[in-house]
Amino acid sequence: MDITKREITKIAREASRFTARTLRSTGVGTGEMDVLHLIRKNPGITQSEVCRELGLDKGAVARQTGNLEAKGYIERRENPGDRRSRLLYPTPLAEGLKKSKAHVEAAFYQWLLEGLSEEERAEYARMTDILYRRCKAESREGFPEMTERMENEV
C-alpha cells in the first residue's frame, strides 16, 4: 500500500498546470519547456543526447528543437567533433523564460505553504530535502535500485 497516495506527484502536477497556464503567453509548451530546461542545464548538448536524457523519440525532439529555434529560445552551432550533428545552446531569451518559470513555480509553492505554521513549513522543507537528496542520488546513478525493484516485480 502506498501511504504517500502519490501526493507529491499530484501537487507537482497542479503546480505544472498553473505554470503552463500562466506561461502560455510565451508560446512554449510543456514538452518544449522540458527540452529547453535540459539545453539550459547542458549547453552544447546534441539532439541525440536530448532524446536519451528525456526518453523521447528523434521525431519529437526534432519538432520541439525546431519550434524552440524558430521562437528564438535556442540556437544550433556546428559540432567540431561531428560534422553531421549540431550543438544546441540556449539564447538570452531562454534564460529570461527560465526566470519566469522559476518565479511562477516559487509563487505557487509559497501560496501553497501559507496554510501552514512556520514550524510546519520548516518541517516540510526538511523532510522534502531528505527525499529530494535520496531521489537525486538514485537518479545520478541511473536508477539502479529502482530498476532492480521494477524488474523483480514482474
PDB file of N, CA, C and O in Angstrom, residues 106-153:
ATOM      1  N   ALA A 106       7.751  29.257  -7.839  1.00  0.00           N
ATOM      2  CA  ALA A 106       8.019  29.706  -6.464  1.00  0.00           C
ATOM      3  C   ALA A 106       6.787  30.378  -5.861  1.00  0.00           C
ATOM      4  O   ALA A 106       6.457  30.148  -4.689  1.00  0.00           O
ATOM      5  N   ALA A 107       6.105  31.183  -6.659  1.00  0.00           N
ATOM      6  CA  ALA A 107       4.888  31.846  -6.168  1.00  0.00           C
ATOM      7  C   ALA A 107       3.808  30.821  -5.820  1.00  0.00           C
ATOM      8  O   ALA A 107       3.119  30.960  -4.799  1.00  0.00           O
ATOM      9  N   PHE A 108       3.680  29.791  -6.641  1.00  0.00           N
ATOM     10  CA  PHE A 108       2.684  28.751  -6.378  1.00  0.00           C
ATOM     11  C   PHE A 108       2.990  28.036  -5.058  1.00  0.00           C
ATOM     12  O   PHE A 108       2.118  27.868  -4.202  1.00  0.00           O
ATOM     13  N   TYR A 109       4.243  27.617  -4.879  1.00  0.00           N
ATOM     14  CA  TYR A 109       4.608  26.896  -3.663  1.00  0.00           C
ATOM     15  C   TYR A 109       4.547  27.797  -2.429  1.00  0.00           C
ATOM     16  O   TYR A 109       4.187  27.345  -1.337  1.00  0.00           O
ATOM     17  N   GLN A 110       4.869  29.055  -2.584  1.00  0.00           N
ATOM     18  CA  GLN A 110       4.732  29.993  -1.466  1.00  0.00           C
ATOM     19  C   GLN A 110       3.265  30.081  -1.049  1.00  0.00           C
ATOM     20  O   GLN A 110       2.944  30.013   0.132  1.00  0.00           O
ATOM     21  N   TRP A 111       2.374  30.208  -2.036  1.00  0.00           N
ATOM     22  CA  TRP A 111       0.939  30.240  -1.742  1.00  0.00           C
ATOM     23  C   TRP A 111       0.509  28.952  -1.041  1.00  0.00           C
ATOM     24  O   TRP A 111      -0.230  28.984  -0.054  1.00  0.00           O
ATOM     25  N   LEU A 112       0.958  27.819  -1.549  1.00  0.00           N
ATOM     26  CA  LEU A 112       0.565  26.519  -1.007  1.00  0.00           C
ATOM     27  C   LEU A 112       0.954  26.392   0.464  1.00  0.00           C
ATOM     28  O   LEU A 112       0.160  25.906   1.281  1.00  0.00           O
ATOM     29  N   LEU A 113       2.128  26.855   0.812  1.00  0.00           N
ATOM     30  CA  LEU A 113       2.623  26.706   2.183  1.00  0.00           C
ATOM     31  C   LEU A 113       2.076  27.741   3.155  1.00  0.00           C
ATOM     32  O   LEU A 113       2.246  27.607   4.369  1.00  0.00           O
ATOM     33  N   GLU A 114       1.382  28.755   2.648  1.00  0.00           N
ATOM     34  CA  GLU A 114       0.826  29.783   3.529  1.00  0.00           C
ATOM     35  C   GLU A 114      -0.172  29.211   4.532  1.00  0.00           C
ATOM     36  O   GLU A 114      -0.385  29.787   5.585  1.00  0.00           O
ATOM     37  N   GLY A 115      -0.756  28.069   4.222  1.00  0.00           N
ATOM     38  CA  GLY A 115      -1.710  27.456   5.133  1.00  0.00           C
ATOM     39  C   GLY A 115      -1.063  26.728   6.295  1.00  0.00           C
ATOM     40  O   GLY A 115      -1.766  26.189   7.158  1.00  0.00           O
ATOM     41  N   LEU A 116       0.265  26.698   6.339  1.00  0.00           N
ATOM     42  CA  LEU A 116       0.978  26.004   7.406  1.00  0.00           C
ATOM     43  C   LEU A 116       1.620  27.000   8.362  1.00  0.00           C
ATOM     44  O   LEU A 116       1.944  28.127   7.978  1.00  0.00           O
ATOM     45  N   SER A 117       1.836  26.567   9.599  1.00  0.00           N
ATOM     46  CA  SER A 117       2.563  27.400  10.561  1.00  0.00           C
ATOM     47  C   SER A 117       4.030  27.449  10.154  1.00  0.00           C
ATOM     48  O   SER A 117       4.499  26.629   9.342  1.00  0.00           O
ATOM     49  N   GLU A 118       4.764  28.363  10.744  1.00  0.00           N
ATOM     50  CA  GLU A 118       6.200  28.479  10.458  1.00  0.00           C
ATOM     51  C   GLU A 118       6.915  27.165  10.788  1.00  0.00           C
ATOM     52  O   GLU A 118       7.765  26.703  10.026  1.00  0.00           O
ATOM     53  N   GLU A 119       6.548  26.549  11.886  1.00  0.00           N
ATOM     54  CA  GLU A 119       7.149  25.276  12.292  1.00  0.00           C
ATOM     55  C   GLU A 119       6.812  24.166  11.289  1.00  0.00           C
ATOM     56  O   GLU A 119       7.683  23.373  10.914  1.00  0.00           O
ATOM     57  N   GLU A 120       5.579  24.121  10.837  1.00  0.00           N
ATOM     58  CA  GLU A 120       5.171  23.112   9.845  1.00  0.00           C
ATOM     59  C   GLU A 120       5.894  23.313   8.522  1.00  0.00           C
ATOM     60  O   GLU A 120       6.312  22.348   7.882  1.00  0.00           O
ATOM     61  N   ARG A 121       6.050  24.562   8.111  1.00  0.00           N
ATOM     62  CA  ARG A 121       6.781  24.849   6.865  1.00  0.00           C
ATOM     63  C   ARG A 121       8.221  24.386   6.968  1.00  0.00           C
ATOM     64  O   ARG A 121       8.761  23.793   6.032  1.00  0.00           O
ATOM     65  N   ALA A 122       8.850  24.641   8.109  1.00  0.00           N
ATOM     66  CA  ALA A 122      10.241  24.236   8.302  1.00  0.00           C
ATOM     67  C   ALA A 122      10.360  22.711   8.284  1.00  0.00           C
ATOM     68  O   ALA A 122      11.289  22.160   7.668  1.00  0.00           O
ATOM     69  N   GLU A 123       9.429  22.017   8.917  1.00  0.00           N
ATOM     70  CA  GLU A 123       9.463  20.553   8.936  1.00  0.00           C
ATOM     71  C   GLU A 123       9.215  19.989   7.538  1.00  0.00           C
ATOM     72  O   GLU A 123       9.870  19.048   7.110  1.00  0.00           O
ATOM     73  N   TYR A 124       8.263  20.581   6.825  1.00  0.00           N
ATOM     74  CA  TYR A 124       8.001  20.153   5.445  1.00  0.00           C
ATOM     75  C   TYR A 124       9.261  20.315   4.595  1.00  0.00           C
ATOM     76  O   TYR A 124       9.648  19.408   3.869  1.00  0.00           O
ATOM     77  N   ALA A 125       9.913  21.467   4.706  1.00  0.00           N
ATOM     78  CA  ALA A 125      11.120  21.732   3.920  1.00  0.00           C
ATOM     79  C   ALA A 125      12.230  20.752   4.284  1.00  0.00           C
ATOM     80  O   ALA A 125      12.943  20.250   3.401  1.00  0.00           O
ATOM     81  N   ARG A 126      12.371  20.436   5.558  1.00  0.00           N
ATOM     82  CA  ARG A 126      13.394  19.493   5.998  1.00  0.00           C
ATOM     83  C   ARG A 126      13.138  18.104   5.425  1.00  0.00           C
ATOM     84  O   ARG A 126      14.037  17.477   4.867  1.00  0.00           O
ATOM     85  N   MET A 127      11.923  17.632   5.524  1.00  0.00           N
ATOM     86  CA  MET A 127      11.582  16.301   5.031  1.00  0.00           C
ATOM     87  C   MET A 127      11.681  16.229   3.502  1.00  0.00           C
ATOM     88  O   MET A 127      12.176  15.244   2.954  1.00  0.00           O
ATOM     89  N   THR A 128      11.222  17.255   2.828  1.00  0.00           N
ATOM     90  CA  THR A 128      11.294  17.287   1.373  1.00  0.00           C
ATOM     91  C   THR A 128      12.751  17.256   0.918  1.00  0.00           C
ATOM     92  O   THR A 128      13.087  16.576  -0.053  1.00  0.00           O
ATOM     93  N   ASP A 129      13.612  17.960   1.620  1.00  0.00           N
ATOM     94  CA  ASP A 129      15.033  17.969   1.273  1.00  0.00           C
ATOM     95  C   ASP A 129      15.633  16.574   1.403  1.00  0.00           C
ATOM     96  O   ASP A 129      16.409  16.142   0.544  1.00  0.00           O
ATOM     97  N   ILE A 130      15.273  15.850   2.448  1.00  0.00           N
ATOM     98  CA  ILE A 130      15.766  14.483   2.632  1.00  0.00           C
ATOM     99  C   ILE A 130      15.335  13.613   1.443  1.00  0.00           C
ATOM    100  O   ILE A 130      16.142  12.880   0.861  1.00  0.00           O
ATOM    101  N   LEU A 131      14.060  13.696   1.082  1.00  0.00           N
ATOM    102  CA  LEU A 131      13.544  12.896  -0.030  1.00  0.00           C
ATOM    103  C   LEU A 131      14.180  13.300  -1.352  1.00  0.00           C
ATOM    104  O   LEU A 131      14.521  12.452  -2.182  1.00  0.00           O
ATOM    105  N   TYR A 132      14.357  14.593  -1.560  1.00  0.00           N
ATOM    106  CA  TYR A 132      14.964  15.069  -2.801  1.00  0.00           C
ATOM    107  C   TYR A 132      16.396  14.552  -2.943  1.00  0.00           C
ATOM    108  O   TYR A 132      16.798  14.084  -4.006  1.00  0.00           O
ATOM    109  N   ARG A 133      17.171  14.630  -1.886  1.00  0.00           N
ATOM    110  CA  ARG A 133      18.570  14.172  -1.947  1.00  0.00           C
ATOM    111  C   ARG A 133      18.642  12.680  -2.268  1.00  0.00           C
ATOM    112  O   ARG A 133      19.488  12.247  -3.042  1.00  0.00           O
ATOM    113  N   ARG A 134      17.749  11.905  -1.677  1.00  0.00           N
ATOM    114  CA  ARG A 134      17.717  10.460  -1.949  1.00  0.00           C
ATOM    115  C   ARG A 134      17.355  10.214  -3.414  1.00  0.00           C
ATOM    116  O   ARG A 134      17.992   9.415  -4.107  1.00  0.00           O
ATOM    117  N   CYS A 135      16.359  10.929  -3.882  1.00  0.00           N
ATOM    118  CA  CYS A 135      15.903  10.803  -5.266  1.00  0.00           C
ATOM    119  C   CYS A 135      17.015  11.205  -6.235  1.00  0.00           C
ATOM    120  O   CYS A 135      17.286  10.502  -7.212  1.00  0.00           O
ATOM    121  N   LYS A 136      17.659  12.315  -5.985  1.00  0.00           N
ATOM    122  CA  LYS A 136      18.691  12.813  -6.884  1.00  0.00           C
ATOM    123  C   LYS A 136      19.891  11.871  -6.927  1.00  0.00           C
ATOM    124  O   LYS A 136      20.466  11.629  -7.998  1.00  0.00           O
ATOM    125  N   ALA A 137      20.251  11.308  -5.778  1.00  0.00           N
ATOM    126  CA  ALA A 137      21.377  10.367  -5.743  1.00  0.00           C
ATOM    127  C   ALA A 137      21.057   9.136  -6.592  1.00  0.00           C
ATOM    128  O   ALA A 137      21.901   8.657  -7.358  1.00  0.00           O
ATOM    129  N   GLU A 138      19.849   8.615  -6.487  1.00  0.00           N
ATOM    130  CA  GLU A 138      19.434   7.449  -7.281  1.00  0.00           C
ATOM    131  C   GLU A 138      19.434   7.801  -8.767  1.00  0.00           C
ATOM    132  O   GLU A 138      19.893   7.024  -9.605  1.00  0.00           O
ATOM    133  N   SER A 139      18.957   8.989  -9.100  1.00  0.00           N
ATOM    134  CA  SER A 139      18.913   9.448 -10.492  1.00  0.00           C
ATOM    135  C   SER A 139      20.323   9.557 -11.073  1.00  0.00           C
ATOM    136  O   SER A 139      20.574   9.111 -12.196  1.00  0.00           O
ATOM    137  N   ARG A 140      21.231  10.152 -10.320  1.00  0.00           N
ATOM    138  CA  ARG A 140      22.613  10.318 -10.813  1.00  0.00           C
ATOM    139  C   ARG A 140      23.288   8.985 -11.117  1.00  0.00           C
ATOM    140  O   ARG A 140      24.147   8.914 -11.981  1.00  0.00           O
ATOM    141  N   GLU A 141      22.890   7.966 -10.399  1.00  0.00           N
ATOM    142  CA  GLU A 141      23.470   6.638 -10.608  1.00  0.00           C
ATOM    143  C   GLU A 141      22.763   5.861 -11.719  1.00  0.00           C
ATOM    144  O   GLU A 141      23.123   4.734 -12.013  1.00  0.00           O
ATOM    145  N   GLY A 142      21.725   6.460 -12.305  1.00  0.00           N
ATOM    146  CA  GLY A 142      20.991   5.787 -13.376  1.00  0.00           C
ATOM    147  C   GLY A 142      19.845   4.910 -12.882  1.00  0.00           C
ATOM    148  O   GLY A 142      19.420   3.999 -13.574  1.00  0.00           O
ATOM    149  N   PHE A 143      19.361   5.168 -11.678  1.00  0.00           N
ATOM    150  CA  PHE A 143      18.224   4.460 -11.068  1.00  0.00           C
ATOM    151  C   PHE A 143      18.461   2.956 -10.892  1.00  0.00           C
ATOM    152  O   PHE A 143      17.571   2.151 -11.154  1.00  0.00           O
ATOM    153  N   PRO A 144      19.633   2.543 -10.401  1.00  0.00           N
ATOM    154  CA  PRO A 144      19.890   1.096 -10.298  1.00  0.00           C
ATOM    155  C   PRO A 144      18.954   0.376  -9.324  1.00  0.00           C
ATOM    156  O   PRO A 144      18.460  -0.713  -9.632  1.00  0.00           O
ATOM    157  N   GLU A 145      18.735   0.938  -8.166  1.00  0.00           N
ATOM    158  CA  GLU A 145      17.896   0.269  -7.170  1.00  0.00           C
ATOM    159  C   GLU A 145      16.442   0.178  -7.643  1.00  0.00           C
ATOM    160  O   GLU A 145      15.806  -0.869  -7.531  1.00  0.00           O
ATOM    161  N   MET A 146      15.936   1.267  -8.188  1.00  0.00           N
ATOM    162  CA  MET A 146      14.545   1.259  -8.665  1.00  0.00           C
ATOM    163  C   MET A 146      14.373   0.348  -9.877  1.00  0.00           C
ATOM    164  O   MET A 146      13.367  -0.351  -9.993  1.00  0.00           O
ATOM    165  N   THR A 147      15.369   0.332 -10.751  1.00  0.00           N
ATOM    166  CA  THR A 147      15.305  -0.547 -11.916  1.00  0.00           C
ATOM    167  C   THR A 147      15.248  -2.000 -11.464  1.00  0.00           C
ATOM    168  O   THR A 147      14.423  -2.779 -11.959  1.00  0.00           O
ATOM    169  N   GLU A 148      16.102  -2.354 -10.501  1.00  0.00           N
ATOM    170  CA  GLU A 148      16.107  -3.724  -9.992  1.00  0.00           C
ATOM    171  C   GLU A 148      14.765  -4.076  -9.346  1.00  0.00           C
ATOM    172  O   GLU A 148      14.216  -5.147  -9.571  1.00  0.00           O
ATOM    173  N   ARG A 149      14.220  -3.146  -8.578  1.00  0.00           N
ATOM    174  CA  ARG A 149      12.915  -3.396  -7.943  1.00  0.00           C
ATOM    175  C   ARG A 149      11.822  -3.624  -8.983  1.00  0.00           C
ATOM    176  O   ARG A 149      10.988  -4.503  -8.829  1.00  0.00           O
ATOM    177  N   MET A 150      11.821  -2.821 -10.023  1.00  0.00           N
ATOM    178  CA  MET A 150      10.789  -2.937 -11.047  1.00  0.00           C
ATOM    179  C   MET A 150      10.963  -4.237 -11.832  1.00  0.00           C
ATOM    180  O   MET A 150       9.989  -4.882 -12.191  1.00  0.00           O
ATOM    181  N   GLU A 151      12.203  -4.638 -12.095  1.00  0.00           N
ATOM    182  CA  GLU A 151      12.467  -5.879 -12.821  1.00  0.00           C
ATOM    183  C   GLU A 151      12.077  -7.087 -11.986  1.00  0.00           C
ATOM    184  O   GLU A 151      11.574  -8.075 -12.514  1.00  0.00           O
ATOM    185  N   ASN A 152      12.293  -7.024 -10.690  1.00  0.00           N
ATOM    186  CA  ASN A 152      11.950  -8.132  -9.795  1.00  0.00           C
ATOM    187  C   ASN A 152      10.457  -8.222  -9.541  1.00  0.00           C
ATOM    188  O   ASN A 152       9.963  -9.241  -9.067  1.00  0.00           O
ATOM    189  N   GLU A 153       9.739  -7.154  -9.836  1.00  0.00           N
ATOM    190  CA  GLU A 153       8.294  -7.106  -9.619  1.00  0.00           C
ATOM    191  C   GLU A 153       7.525  -7.928 -10.644  1.00  0.00           C
ATOM    192  O   GLU A 153       6.450  -8.392 -10.400  1.00  0.00           O
TER     193      GLU A 153
END
